[in-house]
Short mmCIF file of C-alpha atoms in Angstrom, two decimals:
data_model
loop_
_atom_site.label_atom_id
_atom_site.label_comp_id
_atom_site.label_asym_id
_atom_site.label_seq_id
_atom_site.Cartn_x
_atom_site.Cartn_y
_atom_site.Cartn_z
CA MET A 1 43.51 -16.11 30.93
CA THR A 2 44.21 -12.39 30.75
CA SER A 3 41.58 -9.70 30.68
CA SER A 4 42.52 -8.99 27.07
CA ASP A 5 41.88 -12.62 26.18
CA SER A 6 38.46 -12.57 27.81
CA ALA A 7 37.60 -9.36 26.00
CA GLN A 8 38.27 -10.86 22.59
CA LYS A 9 35.23 -10.75 20.40
CA ALA A 10 33.84 -13.70 18.49
CA PRO A 11 34.74 -13.60 14.79
CA ALA A 12 32.34 -11.58 12.68
CA LYS A 13 29.67 -13.58 10.91
CA ASP A 14 30.30 -14.14 7.22
CA PRO A 15 27.57 -12.08 5.46
CA TRP A 16 27.30 -14.77 2.77
CA ASP A 17 26.70 -17.55 5.28
CA LEU A 18 22.99 -17.87 4.58
CA PRO A 19 20.41 -20.36 5.90
CA ASP A 20 18.97 -23.36 4.11
CA VAL A 21 15.48 -22.35 2.99
CA SER A 22 14.80 -25.28 0.66
CA GLY A 23 12.16 -26.75 2.98
CA LEU A 24 10.10 -23.58 3.42
CA VAL A 25 6.72 -23.11 1.75
CA VAL A 26 6.50 -19.88 -0.24
CA GLY A 27 3.16 -18.21 -0.87
CA VAL A 28 2.72 -15.53 -3.53
CA LEU A 29 -0.16 -13.10 -3.07
CA GLY A 30 -1.05 -11.72 -6.47
CA GLY A 31 0.32 -14.91 -7.95
CA THR A 32 -1.88 -14.69 -11.04
CA GLY A 33 -0.24 -11.43 -12.23
CA PRO A 34 2.93 -11.36 -14.38
CA GLN A 35 5.38 -10.68 -11.54
CA GLY A 36 3.75 -13.12 -9.15
CA LYS A 37 3.54 -15.89 -11.73
CA GLY A 38 7.13 -15.30 -12.75
CA LEU A 39 8.45 -15.51 -9.20
CA ALA A 40 6.34 -18.60 -8.50
CA TYR A 41 7.67 -20.28 -11.64
CA ARG A 42 11.33 -19.54 -10.87
CA LEU A 43 11.14 -20.63 -7.25
CA ALA A 44 9.22 -23.80 -8.09
CA LEU A 45 11.72 -24.57 -10.86
CA ALA A 46 14.46 -24.33 -8.21
CA GLY A 47 12.64 -26.92 -6.08
CA GLN A 48 10.76 -24.64 -3.67
CA LYS A 49 7.23 -25.55 -2.60
CA VAL A 50 5.06 -22.70 -3.89
CA ILE A 51 1.40 -21.72 -3.44
CA ILE A 52 -0.02 -18.86 -5.47
CA GLY A 53 -2.91 -16.84 -4.13
CA SER A 54 -5.67 -14.78 -5.69
CA ARG A 55 -8.92 -13.23 -4.50
CA ALA A 56 -10.62 -15.96 -6.56
CA ALA A 57 -9.39 -19.48 -5.84
CA GLU A 58 -10.44 -20.60 -9.34
CA ARG A 59 -8.07 -18.10 -10.95
CA ALA A 60 -5.26 -19.27 -8.68
CA HIS A 61 -5.90 -22.94 -9.55
CA ALA A 62 -5.83 -22.14 -13.28
CA ALA A 63 -2.60 -20.15 -12.99
CA ALA A 64 -0.96 -22.87 -10.89
CA GLU A 65 -1.85 -25.50 -13.47
CA GLU A 66 -0.36 -23.30 -16.17
CA ILE A 67 2.90 -22.87 -14.23
CA GLY A 68 3.24 -26.55 -13.28
CA HIS A 69 6.28 -27.77 -11.29
CA GLY A 70 4.09 -28.65 -8.31
CA VAL A 71 2.74 -25.13 -7.79
CA GLU A 72 -0.63 -25.05 -6.02
CA GLY A 73 -3.34 -22.40 -6.17
CA ALA A 74 -5.62 -21.15 -3.40
CA ASP A 75 -7.39 -18.02 -2.30
CA ASN A 76 -5.24 -15.39 -0.62
CA ALA A 77 -6.25 -16.32 2.92
CA GLU A 78 -5.43 -20.01 2.51
CA THR A 79 -2.18 -19.14 0.76
CA ALA A 80 -1.14 -16.96 3.69
CA ARG A 81 -2.10 -19.58 6.28
CA ARG A 82 -0.21 -22.42 4.60
CA SER A 83 3.01 -20.55 3.81
CA ASP A 84 6.16 -19.89 5.83
CA ILE A 85 7.21 -16.96 3.62
CA VAL A 86 4.63 -14.80 1.85
CA ILE A 87 5.62 -12.65 -1.14
CA VAL A 88 3.30 -9.70 -1.76
CA ALA A 89 3.06 -9.09 -5.52
CA VAL A 90 -0.35 -7.45 -5.74
CA PRO A 91 -1.06 -4.24 -7.72
CA TRP A 92 -0.27 -1.08 -5.77
CA ASP A 93 -3.86 0.14 -5.85
CA GLY A 94 -4.97 -2.99 -3.96
CA HIS A 95 -1.94 -3.27 -1.68
CA GLY A 96 -3.33 -1.74 1.51
CA LYS A 97 -6.75 -3.37 1.40
CA THR A 98 -5.32 -6.80 0.62
CA LEU A 99 -2.87 -6.76 3.52
CA GLU A 100 -5.38 -5.31 5.96
CA SER A 101 -7.81 -8.13 5.14
CA LEU A 102 -5.11 -10.76 5.78
CA ARG A 103 -3.69 -9.39 9.04
CA THR A 104 -4.73 -12.47 11.02
CA GLU A 105 -3.50 -15.00 8.44
CA LEU A 106 -0.16 -13.19 8.07
CA ALA A 107 0.52 -12.91 11.83
CA GLY A 108 3.88 -14.49 12.63
CA LYS A 109 4.79 -14.90 8.96
CA LEU A 110 7.83 -13.58 7.13
CA VAL A 111 6.34 -11.18 4.56
CA VAL A 112 8.33 -10.05 1.51
CA ASP A 113 6.88 -6.95 -0.13
CA CYS A 114 7.90 -6.46 -3.78
CA VAL A 115 5.29 -3.85 -4.73
CA ASN A 116 6.39 -0.70 -6.55
CA PRO A 117 4.10 2.34 -6.12
CA LEU A 118 4.20 3.89 -9.59
CA GLY A 119 2.17 6.30 -11.65
CA PHE A 120 2.15 6.63 -15.44
CA ASP A 121 1.51 9.58 -17.72
CA LYS A 122 2.55 10.67 -21.21
CA LYS A 123 6.12 11.20 -19.94
CA GLY A 124 6.35 7.61 -18.72
CA ALA A 125 6.59 5.97 -15.30
CA TYR A 126 7.19 7.94 -12.13
CA ALA A 127 7.43 7.04 -8.44
CA LEU A 128 4.63 7.62 -5.97
CA LYS A 129 5.39 8.15 -2.27
CA PRO A 130 2.90 6.53 0.08
CA GLU A 131 1.96 8.30 3.28
CA GLU A 132 3.94 5.70 5.26
CA GLY A 133 7.03 6.33 3.09
CA SER A 134 6.98 3.21 0.93
CA ALA A 135 4.91 0.13 0.13
CA ALA A 136 7.07 -1.90 2.51
CA GLU A 137 6.54 0.56 5.34
CA GLN A 138 2.82 0.53 4.65
CA ALA A 139 2.92 -3.26 4.92
CA ALA A 140 4.80 -3.06 8.23
CA ALA A 141 2.23 -0.59 9.58
CA LEU A 142 -0.70 -2.78 8.54
CA LEU A 143 0.89 -6.03 9.73
CA PRO A 144 2.26 -5.34 13.23
CA GLU A 145 2.45 -9.06 14.06
CA SER A 146 4.33 -10.01 10.86
CA ARG A 147 8.04 -9.74 10.05
CA VAL A 148 8.09 -7.50 6.99
CA THR A 149 10.96 -7.30 4.51
CA ALA A 150 11.24 -5.84 1.02
CA ALA A 151 12.81 -7.50 -2.03
CA PHE A 152 12.35 -8.64 -5.68
CA HIS A 153 11.47 -5.14 -6.96
CA HIS A 154 13.72 -4.95 -10.03
CA LEU A 155 13.03 -8.24 -11.80
CA SER A 156 11.69 -8.44 -15.32
CA ALA A 157 8.39 -10.32 -15.40
CA VAL A 158 9.16 -11.22 -19.02
CA LEU A 159 12.43 -12.93 -18.10
CA LEU A 160 10.95 -14.57 -15.02
CA GLN A 161 8.23 -16.24 -17.08
CA ASP A 162 10.39 -17.16 -20.08
CA PRO A 163 11.19 -20.90 -20.01
CA GLY A 164 13.98 -20.27 -22.52
CA THR A 165 15.85 -18.10 -19.99
CA GLU A 166 17.84 -20.50 -17.82
CA ARG A 167 19.61 -17.87 -15.68
CA ILE A 168 18.56 -14.45 -14.46
CA ASP A 169 21.81 -12.63 -13.80
CA THR A 170 20.80 -9.92 -11.37
CA ASP A 171 21.06 -8.84 -7.77
CA VAL A 172 18.05 -8.56 -5.49
CA MET A 173 18.20 -5.75 -2.95
CA VAL A 174 16.77 -6.99 0.35
CA LEU A 175 15.67 -4.65 3.15
CA GLY A 176 14.46 -5.43 6.63
CA GLU A 177 14.77 -4.82 10.34
CA GLU A 178 16.06 -8.22 11.49
CA ARG A 179 19.22 -9.79 10.12
CA ALA A 180 17.84 -13.32 10.29
CA ASP A 181 14.78 -12.35 8.23
CA VAL A 182 16.87 -10.52 5.63
CA GLU A 183 19.23 -13.47 5.30
CA THR A 184 16.32 -15.85 4.80
CA VAL A 185 15.09 -13.70 1.90
CA GLN A 186 18.62 -13.42 0.51
CA ALA A 187 18.87 -17.20 0.56
CA LEU A 188 15.50 -17.51 -1.17
CA ALA A 189 16.67 -15.19 -3.96
CA GLY A 190 19.83 -17.25 -4.28
CA ARG A 191 17.79 -20.35 -5.11
CA VAL A 192 17.25 -18.93 -8.61
CA PRO A 193 20.26 -19.52 -10.90
CA GLY A 194 22.14 -16.27 -11.53
CA MET A 195 20.30 -14.36 -8.80
CA ARG A 196 21.88 -13.03 -5.61
CA GLY A 197 20.29 -11.37 -2.60
CA VAL A 198 22.16 -8.35 -1.20
CA PHE A 199 21.34 -6.56 2.07
CA ALA A 200 20.40 -2.96 1.24
CA GLY A 201 19.34 -1.40 4.54
CA ARG A 202 16.32 -1.12 6.78
CA LEU A 203 12.75 -0.56 5.67
CA ARG A 204 13.10 3.21 5.96
CA ASN A 205 15.28 2.96 2.84
CA ALA A 206 12.67 1.06 0.82
CA HIS A 207 11.23 4.09 -1.02
CA GLN A 208 14.26 4.68 -3.22
CA VAL A 209 14.55 0.97 -4.00
CA GLU A 210 10.88 0.82 -5.04
CA SER A 211 11.23 4.09 -6.98
CA LEU A 212 14.19 2.88 -9.03
CA VAL A 213 11.80 0.71 -11.03
CA ALA A 214 10.59 3.86 -12.79
CA ASN A 215 14.16 4.41 -14.01
CA LEU A 216 14.47 0.80 -15.16
CA ILE A 217 11.23 1.11 -17.13
CA SER A 218 12.77 4.08 -18.94
CA VAL A 219 15.94 2.07 -19.62
CA ASN A 220 13.92 -0.84 -20.97
CA ARG A 221 11.84 1.33 -23.28
CA ARG A 222 14.83 3.16 -24.72
CA TYR A 223 17.04 0.12 -25.24
CA LYS A 224 14.35 -2.55 -25.82
CA ALA A 225 15.79 -4.46 -22.87
CA HIS A 226 14.85 -6.27 -19.66
CA ALA A 227 17.32 -4.49 -17.39
CA GLY A 228 18.23 -5.62 -13.91
CA LEU A 229 20.80 -4.53 -11.33
CA ARG A 230 24.25 -5.62 -10.23
CA VAL A 231 25.92 -4.32 -7.07
CA THR A 232 29.70 -4.15 -7.55
CA ASP A 233 32.53 -4.96 -5.12
CA VAL A 234 30.49 -7.18 -2.80
#
């Protein structure tokens, strides 16, 4: 064997070769809100085991019963403990306090932050910039023992919850520090018919992804739509 042969690199990994995540338990913090309920419904409909969390277990139980498809409800702490992947879909104003209170339960977990820091005034929606740079970076700072990613920002809660909508044709931009974690979230997004997870950079790029929701709100209001995103040529 020549030195050139030994120096040959292994073939590059196919970026669309994603893991099987069908057996993972997904928890949704803020699962009683529109976005959380919608994500729980779609993932459960695709066959994922889903637990929705709330500060009040009773509210979570009621929302889970409404969703059906085997979804369970629990308080936030139990939801975090029992889940392999935890989606954070809480309101921005409660984001920091919620995560800080669950630091122990979320240790070692794959956390997916989908929170959009937004403000609203008479001109419409506008992006807020957290001190850490983004909601996802705030999550990473508060959860040093968790593996934090960011995804599911640009999905219409109306479409997610609509049982008459069989497919949601949109891309999900996924950000994170570790390729394996990002690919797990991409695969989770791909469980929903019509949806595709696309790697979109590291967490330092999360602010502009979160901020784009303000633009989509403007699109939706002008055109009476439920706009999503498609990334071309990939």
